[in-house]
């Protein structure tokens, strides 16, 4: 028997044993301390890696999925505790426009709706006030 046949037989045997462990669910979680303690050629390592790859293919990142489940199942305030229509209407009322004011050390401010008009800081005018 050649070396190539021996290598092929070893891979086939590893795959067959890994499939048996995978079917029996007799392997530690991928990356766990128990998984890291297994020898590199242990078929349970392969079975665990295959399971992790399949879970990633189906569901993506496990931590992100768990975070989504936690957020989706988070208790929400009931309708009686939410803001009233009057409170929402008051919050939606227009607010007075922000008064533009130039500040020391900043460049001139272009005045919206008035092309060519700029506000500049005048230290003397501010000191007189």
Tab-separated table of N, CA and C in Angstrom:
chain	number	residue	atom	x	y	z
A	1	UNK	N	0.832	-1.174	0.000
A	1	UNK	CA	0.000	0.000	0.000
A	1	UNK	C	0.882	1.245	0.000
A	2	UNK	N	0.518	2.242	-0.809
A	2	UNK	CA	1.336	3.444	-0.926
A	2	UNK	C	1.004	4.430	0.199
A	3	UNK	N	1.869	5.441	0.348
A	3	UNK	CA	1.638	6.479	1.366
A	3	UNK	C	0.373	7.266	1.064
A	4	UNK	N	0.084	7.458	-0.229
A	4	UNK	CA	-1.104	8.210	-0.627
A	4	UNK	C	-2.368	7.480	-0.189
A	5	UNK	N	-2.404	6.176	-0.364
A	5	UNK	CA	-3.558	5.374	0.051
A	5	UNK	C	-3.714	5.430	1.560
A	6	UNK	N	-2.611	5.360	2.298
A	6	UNK	CA	-2.655	5.414	3.756
A	6	UNK	C	-3.215	6.762	4.212
A	7	UNK	N	-2.753	7.867	3.591
A	7	UNK	CA	-3.270	9.190	3.942
A	7	UNK	C	-4.758	9.287	3.642
A	8	UNK	N	-5.176	8.781	2.493
A	8	UNK	CA	-6.592	8.811	2.115
A	8	UNK	C	-7.420	8.003	3.097
A	9	UNK	N	-6.926	6.833	3.473
A	9	UNK	CA	-7.649	5.999	4.438
A	9	UNK	C	-7.795	6.712	5.777
A	10	UNK	N	-6.759	7.423	6.208
A	10	UNK	CA	-6.821	8.146	7.484
A	10	UNK	C	-7.868	9.260	7.422
A	11	UNK	N	-7.915	9.979	6.297
A	11	UNK	CA	-8.907	11.044	6.153
A	11	UNK	C	-10.322	10.471	6.114
A	12	UNK	N	-10.499	9.368	5.398
A	12	UNK	CA	-11.818	8.744	5.315
A	12	UNK	C	-12.248	8.265	6.689
A	13	UNK	N	-11.328	7.672	7.435
A	13	UNK	CA	-11.650	7.187	8.779
A	13	UNK	C	-11.991	8.361	9.698
A	14	UNK	N	-11.208	9.451	9.648
A	14	UNK	CA	-11.488	10.635	10.466
A	14	UNK	C	-12.864	11.195	10.141
A	15	UNK	N	-13.175	11.295	8.861
A	15	UNK	CA	-14.475	11.823	8.444
A	15	UNK	C	-15.613	10.927	8.938
A	16	UNK	N	-15.461	9.613	8.783
A	16	UNK	CA	-16.511	8.673	9.209
A	16	UNK	C	-16.722	8.752	10.721
A	17	UNK	N	-15.639	8.811	11.486
A	17	UNK	CA	-15.777	8.904	12.945
A	17	UNK	C	-16.370	10.250	13.363
A	18	UNK	N	-15.957	11.308	12.705
A	18	UNK	CA	-16.516	12.625	13.015
A	18	UNK	C	-18.010	12.642	12.736
A	19	UNK	N	-18.425	11.997	11.653
A	19	UNK	CA	-19.860	11.944	11.324
A	19	UNK	C	-20.623	11.175	12.388
A	20	UNK	N	-20.015	10.104	12.906
A	20	UNK	CA	-20.682	9.335	13.970
A	20	UNK	C	-20.840	10.197	15.219
A	21	UNK	N	-19.773	10.909	15.624
A	21	UNK	CA	-19.865	11.768	16.800
A	21	UNK	C	-20.864	12.899	16.571
A	22	UNK	N	-20.878	13.445	15.355
A	22	UNK	CA	-21.806	14.527	15.046
A	22	UNK	C	-23.251	14.032	15.125
A	23	UNK	N	-23.521	12.856	14.561
A	23	UNK	CA	-24.880	12.298	14.589
A	23	UNK	C	-25.328	12.002	16.015
A	24	UNK	N	-24.398	11.534	16.852
A	24	UNK	CA	-24.727	11.218	18.241
A	24	UNK	C	-24.701	12.459	19.137
A	25	UNK	N	-24.291	13.590	18.593
A	25	UNK	CA	-24.127	14.844	19.348
A	25	UNK	C	-23.196	14.627	20.539
A	26	UNK	N	-22.145	13.838	20.329
A	26	UNK	CA	-21.198	13.499	21.389
A	26	UNK	C	-19.888	14.246	21.172
A	27	UNK	N	-19.940	15.575	21.258
A	27	UNK	CA	-18.740	16.384	21.089
A	27	UNK	C	-18.913	17.674	21.880
A	28	UNK	N	-17.804	18.262	22.333
A	28	UNK	CA	-17.909	19.521	23.081
A	28	UNK	C	-18.172	20.695	22.133
A	29	UNK	N	-18.600	21.800	22.717
A	29	UNK	CA	-18.842	22.994	21.922
A	29	UNK	C	-17.529	23.503	21.335
A	30	UNK	N	-17.584	23.930	20.079
A	30	UNK	CA	-16.400	24.424	19.372
A	30	UNK	C	-15.761	25.580	20.130
A	31	UNK	N	-14.459	25.473	20.361
A	31	UNK	CA	-13.718	26.531	21.030
A	31	UNK	C	-13.753	26.474	22.543
A	32	UNK	N	-14.536	25.568	23.125
A	32	UNK	CA	-14.637	25.474	24.587
A	32	UNK	C	-13.348	24.878	25.159
A	33	UNK	N	-13.137	24.980	26.467
A	33	UNK	CA	-11.948	24.366	27.069
A	33	UNK	C	-11.888	22.853	26.810
A	34	UNK	N	-13.048	22.184	26.823
A	34	UNK	CA	-13.068	20.745	26.552
A	34	UNK	C	-12.634	20.460	25.116
A	35	UNK	N	-13.058	21.311	24.195
A	35	UNK	CA	-12.683	21.146	22.789
A	35	UNK	C	-11.184	21.351	22.612
A	36	UNK	N	-10.645	22.394	23.270
A	36	UNK	CA	-9.212	22.670	23.153
A	36	UNK	C	-8.365	21.571	23.770
A	37	UNK	N	-8.927	20.851	24.745
A	37	UNK	CA	-8.176	19.777	25.406
A	37	UNK	C	-8.076	18.522	24.535
A	38	UNK	N	-8.920	18.404	23.501
A	38	UNK	CA	-8.874	17.220	22.635
A	38	UNK	C	-7.612	17.228	21.784
A	39	UNK	N	-7.066	16.052	21.484
A	39	UNK	CA	-5.907	15.993	20.583
A	39	UNK	C	-6.297	16.481	19.185
A	40	UNK	N	-5.347	17.021	18.410
A	40	UNK	CA	-5.655	17.581	17.087
A	40	UNK	C	-6.312	16.600	16.124
A	41	UNK	N	-6.020	15.316	16.254
A	41	UNK	CA	-6.588	14.344	15.313
A	41	UNK	C	-7.838	13.657	15.858
A	42	UNK	N	-8.397	14.179	16.945
A	42	UNK	CA	-9.618	13.581	17.510
A	42	UNK	C	-10.801	13.930	16.612
A	43	UNK	N	-11.592	12.947	16.183
A	43	UNK	CA	-12.732	13.228	15.293
A	43	UNK	C	-13.793	14.119	15.936
A	44	UNK	N	-13.817	14.174	17.268
A	44	UNK	CA	-14.793	15.051	17.929
A	44	UNK	C	-14.473	16.523	17.662
A	45	UNK	N	-13.198	16.841	17.463
A	45	UNK	CA	-12.830	18.219	17.096
A	45	UNK	C	-13.445	18.584	15.749
A	46	UNK	N	-13.333	17.665	14.799
A	46	UNK	CA	-13.893	17.902	13.467
A	46	UNK	C	-15.414	18.002	13.540
A	47	UNK	N	-16.038	17.091	14.306
A	47	UNK	CA	-17.501	17.125	14.432
A	47	UNK	C	-17.955	18.458	15.019
A	48	UNK	N	-17.242	18.942	16.013
A	48	UNK	CA	-17.585	20.218	16.639
A	48	UNK	C	-17.399	21.378	15.660
A	49	UNK	N	-16.307	21.352	14.891
A	49	UNK	CA	-16.060	22.412	13.910
A	49	UNK	C	-17.130	22.406	12.824
A	50	UNK	N	-17.540	21.223	12.408
A	50	UNK	CA	-18.599	21.124	11.393
A	50	UNK	C	-19.920	21.671	11.930
A	51	UNK	N	-20.220	21.352	13.187
A	51	UNK	CA	-21.451	21.860	13.805
A	51	UNK	C	-21.419	23.391	13.879
A	52	UNK	N	-20.287	23.948	14.299
A	52	UNK	CA	-20.160	25.402	14.396
A	52	UNK	C	-20.308	26.048	13.014
A	53	UNK	N	-19.706	25.450	12.005
A	53	UNK	CA	-19.812	25.997	10.649
A	53	UNK	C	-21.256	25.949	10.149
A	54	UNK	N	-21.944	24.874	10.442
A	54	UNK	CA	-23.338	24.744	10.002
A	54	UNK	C	-24.232	25.752	10.737
A	55	UNK	N	-23.995	25.945	12.024
A	55	UNK	CA	-24.776	26.927	12.789
A	55	UNK	C	-24.518	28.337	12.256
A	56	UNK	N	-23.265	28.634	11.910
A	56	UNK	CA	-22.943	29.947	11.346
A	56	UNK	C	-23.650	30.133	10.007
A	57	UNK	N	-23.642	29.078	9.185
A	57	UNK	CA	-24.304	29.159	7.881
A	57	UNK	C	-25.797	29.423	8.050
A	58	UNK	N	-26.420	28.756	9.001
A	58	UNK	CA	-27.865	28.893	9.190
A	58	UNK	C	-28.254	30.175	9.916
A	59	UNK	N	-27.524	30.495	10.978
A	59	UNK	CA	-27.991	31.549	11.878
A	59	UNK	C	-27.059	32.741	12.014
A	60	UNK	N	-25.870	32.676	11.465
A	60	UNK	CA	-24.927	33.780	11.605
A	60	UNK	C	-24.296	33.798	12.979
A	61	UNK	N	-23.929	34.978	13.423
A	61	UNK	CA	-23.227	35.158	14.687
A	61	UNK	C	-24.146	34.820	15.858
A	62	UNK	N	-23.735	33.861	16.683
A	62	UNK	CA	-24.554	33.407	17.804
A	62	UNK	C	-24.787	34.523	18.819
A	63	UNK	N	-23.742	35.283	19.142
A	63	UNK	CA	-23.893	36.361	20.118
A	63	UNK	C	-24.858	37.437	19.616
A	64	UNK	N	-24.769	37.778	18.338
A	64	UNK	CA	-25.680	38.782	17.776
A	64	UNK	C	-27.118	38.256	17.788
A	65	UNK	N	-27.272	36.963	17.508
A	65	UNK	CA	-28.610	36.366	17.533
A	65	UNK	C	-29.179	36.392	18.945
A	66	UNK	N	-28.360	36.050	19.944
A	66	UNK	CA	-28.823	36.080	21.333
A	66	UNK	C	-29.160	37.502	21.767
A	67	UNK	N	-28.361	38.470	21.335
A	67	UNK	CA	-28.657	39.869	21.667
A	67	UNK	C	-29.988	40.288	21.045
A	68	UNK	N	-30.248	39.839	19.822
A	68	UNK	CA	-31.518	40.162	19.165
A	68	UNK	C	-32.677	39.549	19.940
A	69	UNK	N	-32.529	38.291	20.388
A	69	UNK	CA	-33.585	37.642	21.172
A	69	UNK	C	-33.831	38.397	22.483
A	70	UNK	N	-32.742	38.827	23.152
A	70	UNK	CA	-32.909	39.578	24.403
A	70	UNK	C	-33.668	40.880	24.152
A	71	UNK	N	-33.309	41.596	23.080
A	71	UNK	CA	-33.986	42.861	22.767
A	71	UNK	C	-35.443	42.620	22.395
A	72	UNK	N	-35.709	41.569	21.615
A	72	UNK	CA	-37.078	41.283	21.178
A	72	UNK	C	-37.965	40.872	22.349
A	73	UNK	N	-37.391	40.250	23.368
A	73	UNK	CA	-38.200	39.777	24.490
A	73	UNK	C	-38.182	40.750	25.673
A	74	UNK	N	-37.544	41.910	25.505
A	74	UNK	CA	-37.484	42.916	26.553
A	74	UNK	C	-38.887	43.443	26.839
A	75	UNK	N	-39.241	43.581	28.108
A	75	UNK	CA	-40.579	44.115	28.423
A	75	UNK	C	-40.728	45.544	27.924
A	76	UNK	N	-41.868	45.845	27.379
A	76	UNK	CA	-42.169	47.184	26.875
A	76	UNK	C	-43.175	47.850	27.817
A	77	UNK	N	-43.118	49.186	27.937
A	77	UNK	CA	-44.118	49.851	28.786
A	77	UNK	C	-45.510	49.692	28.174
A	78	UNK	N	-46.494	49.516	29.053
A	78	UNK	CA	-47.839	49.351	28.507
A	78	UNK	C	-48.377	50.702	28.026
A	79	UNK	N	-49.469	50.673	27.303
A	79	UNK	CA	-50.015	51.881	26.687
A	79	UNK	C	-50.362	52.961	27.710
A	80	UNK	N	-50.794	52.576	28.902
A	80	UNK	CA	-51.186	53.545	29.916
A	80	UNK	C	-49.987	54.345	30.413
A	81	UNK	N	-48.768	53.786	30.301
A	81	UNK	CA	-47.576	54.476	30.787
A	81	UNK	C	-46.918	55.334	29.716
A	82	UNK	N	-47.367	55.239	28.503
A	82	UNK	CA	-46.771	56.020	27.417
A	82	UNK	C	-47.290	57.449	27.444
A	83	UNK	N	-46.673	58.333	26.647
A	83	UNK	CA	-47.090	59.734	26.614
A	83	UNK	C	-48.484	59.876	26.002
A	84	UNK	N	-49.215	60.855	26.492
A	84	UNK	CA	-50.569	61.104	26.000
A	84	UNK	C	-50.503	61.841	24.675
A	85	UNK	N	-51.624	61.930	24.007
A	85	UNK	CA	-51.705	62.652	22.743
A	85	UNK	C	-51.361	64.125	22.937
A	86	UNK	N	-51.817	64.711	24.044
A	86	UNK	CA	-51.530	66.121	24.328
A	86	UNK	C	-50.028	66.333	24.520
A	87	UNK	N	-49.362	65.397	25.205
A	87	UNK	CA	-47.920	65.512	25.401
A	87	UNK	C	-47.175	65.394	24.069
A	88	UNK	N	-47.619	64.469	23.219
A	88	UNK	CA	-46.998	64.311	21.901
A	88	UNK	C	-47.224	65.549	21.046
A	89	UNK	N	-48.442	66.122	21.093
A	89	UNK	CA	-48.727	67.343	20.331
A	89	UNK	C	-47.856	68.501	20.817
A	90	UNK	N	-47.690	68.630	22.135
A	90	UNK	CA	-46.866	69.702	22.692
A	90	UNK	C	-45.413	69.541	22.248
A	91	UNK	N	-44.921	68.318	22.224
A	91	UNK	CA	-43.540	68.073	21.799
A	91	UNK	C	-43.353	68.354	20.316
A	92	UNK	N	-44.420	68.237	19.522
A	92	UNK	CA	-44.323	68.435	18.078
A	92	UNK	C	-44.494	69.888	17.657
A	93	UNK	N	-44.894	70.767	18.579
A	93	UNK	CA	-45.067	72.181	18.227
A	93	UNK	C	-43.736	72.779	17.782
A	94	UNK	N	-43.787	73.677	16.804
A	94	UNK	CA	-42.537	74.303	16.338
A	94	UNK	C	-41.878	75.094	17.459
A	95	UNK	N	-40.587	75.034	17.495
A	95	UNK	CA	-39.800	75.771	18.484
A	95	UNK	C	-39.315	77.064	17.828
A	96	UNK	N	-39.028	78.093	18.639
A	96	UNK	CA	-38.517	79.330	18.052
A	96	UNK	C	-37.166	79.069	17.386
A	97	UNK	N	-36.897	79.817	16.338
A	97	UNK	CA	-35.658	79.644	15.593
A	97	UNK	C	-34.458	79.970	16.476
A	98	UNK	N	-33.372	79.268	16.261
A	98	UNK	CA	-32.141	79.517	17.001
A	98	UNK	C	-31.561	80.851	16.539
A	99	UNK	N	-31.194	81.668	17.479
A	99	UNK	CA	-30.627	82.971	17.150
A	99	UNK	C	-29.142	82.791	16.856
A	100	UNK	N	-28.745	83.115	15.627
A	100	UNK	CA	-27.340	82.996	15.248
A	100	UNK	C	-26.524	84.069	15.957
A	101	UNK	N	-25.350	83.667	16.436
A	101	UNK	CA	-24.476	84.607	17.100
A	101	UNK	C	-23.037	84.207	16.812
A	102	UNK	N	-22.249	85.128	16.345
A	102	UNK	CA	-20.846	84.854	16.043
A	102	UNK	C	-20.073	84.705	17.349
A	103	UNK	N	-19.057	83.853	17.326
A	103	UNK	CA	-18.266	83.572	18.517
A	103	UNK	C	-16.806	83.898	18.244
A	104	UNK	N	-16.106	84.357	19.281
A	104	UNK	CA	-14.691	84.685	19.170
A	104	UNK	C	-13.905	83.483	18.655
A	105	UNK	N	-13.037	83.709	17.687
A	105	UNK	CA	-12.173	82.662	17.180
A	105	UNK	C	-12.778	81.806	16.080
A	106	UNK	N	-14.049	81.987	15.790
A	106	UNK	CA	-14.695	81.196	14.734
A	106	UNK	C	-14.835	82.051	13.478
A	107	UNK	N	-14.897	81.406	12.314
A	107	UNK	CA	-15.049	82.179	11.071
A	107	UNK	C	-16.452	82.778	10.985
A	108	UNK	N	-16.661	83.715	10.072
A	108	UNK	CA	-17.992	84.317	9.897
A	108	UNK	C	-19.043	83.248	9.576
A	109	UNK	N	-20.283	83.537	9.977
A	109	UNK	CA	-21.395	82.607	9.774
A	109	UNK	C	-22.248	83.117	8.616
A	110	UNK	N	-22.487	82.281	7.593
A	110	UNK	CA	-23.378	82.648	6.493
A	110	UNK	C	-24.806	82.613	7.013
A	111	UNK	N	-25.570	83.663	6.775
A	111	UNK	CA	-26.949	83.742	7.244
A	111	UNK	C	-27.833	83.013	6.236
A	112	UNK	N	-28.553	81.971	6.675
A	112	UNK	CA	-29.410	81.225	5.752
A	112	UNK	C	-30.488	82.113	5.147
A	113	UNK	N	-30.732	81.959	3.858
A	113	UNK	CA	-31.773	82.704	3.158
A	113	UNK	C	-31.379	84.129	2.793
A	114	UNK	N	-30.171	84.535	3.142
A	114	UNK	CA	-29.698	85.888	2.820
A	114	UNK	C	-28.309	85.775	2.195
A	115	UNK	N	-28.272	85.461	0.905
A	115	UNK	CA	-26.978	85.265	0.243
A	115	UNK	C	-26.077	86.488	0.389
A	116	UNK	N	-24.823	86.243	0.711
A	116	UNK	CA	-23.844	87.320	0.832
A	116	UNK	C	-23.815	87.974	2.198
A	117	UNK	N	-24.743	87.645	3.099
A	117	UNK	CA	-24.735	88.250	4.439
A	117	UNK	C	-24.074	87.274	5.413
A	118	UNK	N	-23.135	87.814	6.202
A	118	UNK	CA	-22.394	87.002	7.167
A	118	UNK	C	-22.413	87.680	8.527
A	119	UNK	N	-22.449	86.869	9.574
A	119	UNK	CA	-22.313	87.390	10.930
A	119	UNK	C	-20.866	87.203	11.347
A	120	UNK	N	-20.263	88.279	11.845
A	120	UNK	CA	-18.880	88.196	12.325
A	120	UNK	C	-18.828	88.660	13.763
A	121	UNK	N	-17.846	88.158	14.477
A	121	UNK	CA	-17.707	88.536	15.894
A	121	UNK	C	-17.057	89.899	15.996
A	122	UNK	N	-17.670	90.764	16.789
A	122	UNK	CA	-17.147	92.116	16.982
A	122	UNK	C	-16.854	92.254	18.463
A	123	UNK	N	-15.571	92.167	18.852
A	123	UNK	CA	-15.180	92.215	20.258
A	123	UNK	C	-15.508	93.556	20.890
A	124	UNK	N	-15.361	94.662	20.147
A	124	UNK	CA	-15.655	95.980	20.701
A	124	UNK	C	-17.143	96.132	21.002
A	125	UNK	N	-17.986	95.643	20.096
A	125	UNK	CA	-19.437	95.752	20.286
A	125	UNK	C	-19.869	94.918	21.481
A	126	UNK	N	-19.265	93.751	21.647
A	126	UNK	CA	-19.618	92.877	22.764
A	126	UNK	C	-19.152	93.477	24.085
A	127	UNK	N	-17.985	94.114	24.099
A	127	UNK	CA	-17.460	94.734	25.320
A	127	UNK	C	-18.328	95.916	25.747
A	128	UNK	N	-18.941	96.631	24.791
A	128	UNK	CA	-19.781	97.796	25.103
A	128	UNK	C	-21.121	97.360	25.677
A	129	UNK	N	-21.537	96.133	25.399
A	129	UNK	CA	-22.849	95.671	25.841
A	129	UNK	C	-22.924	95.299	27.276
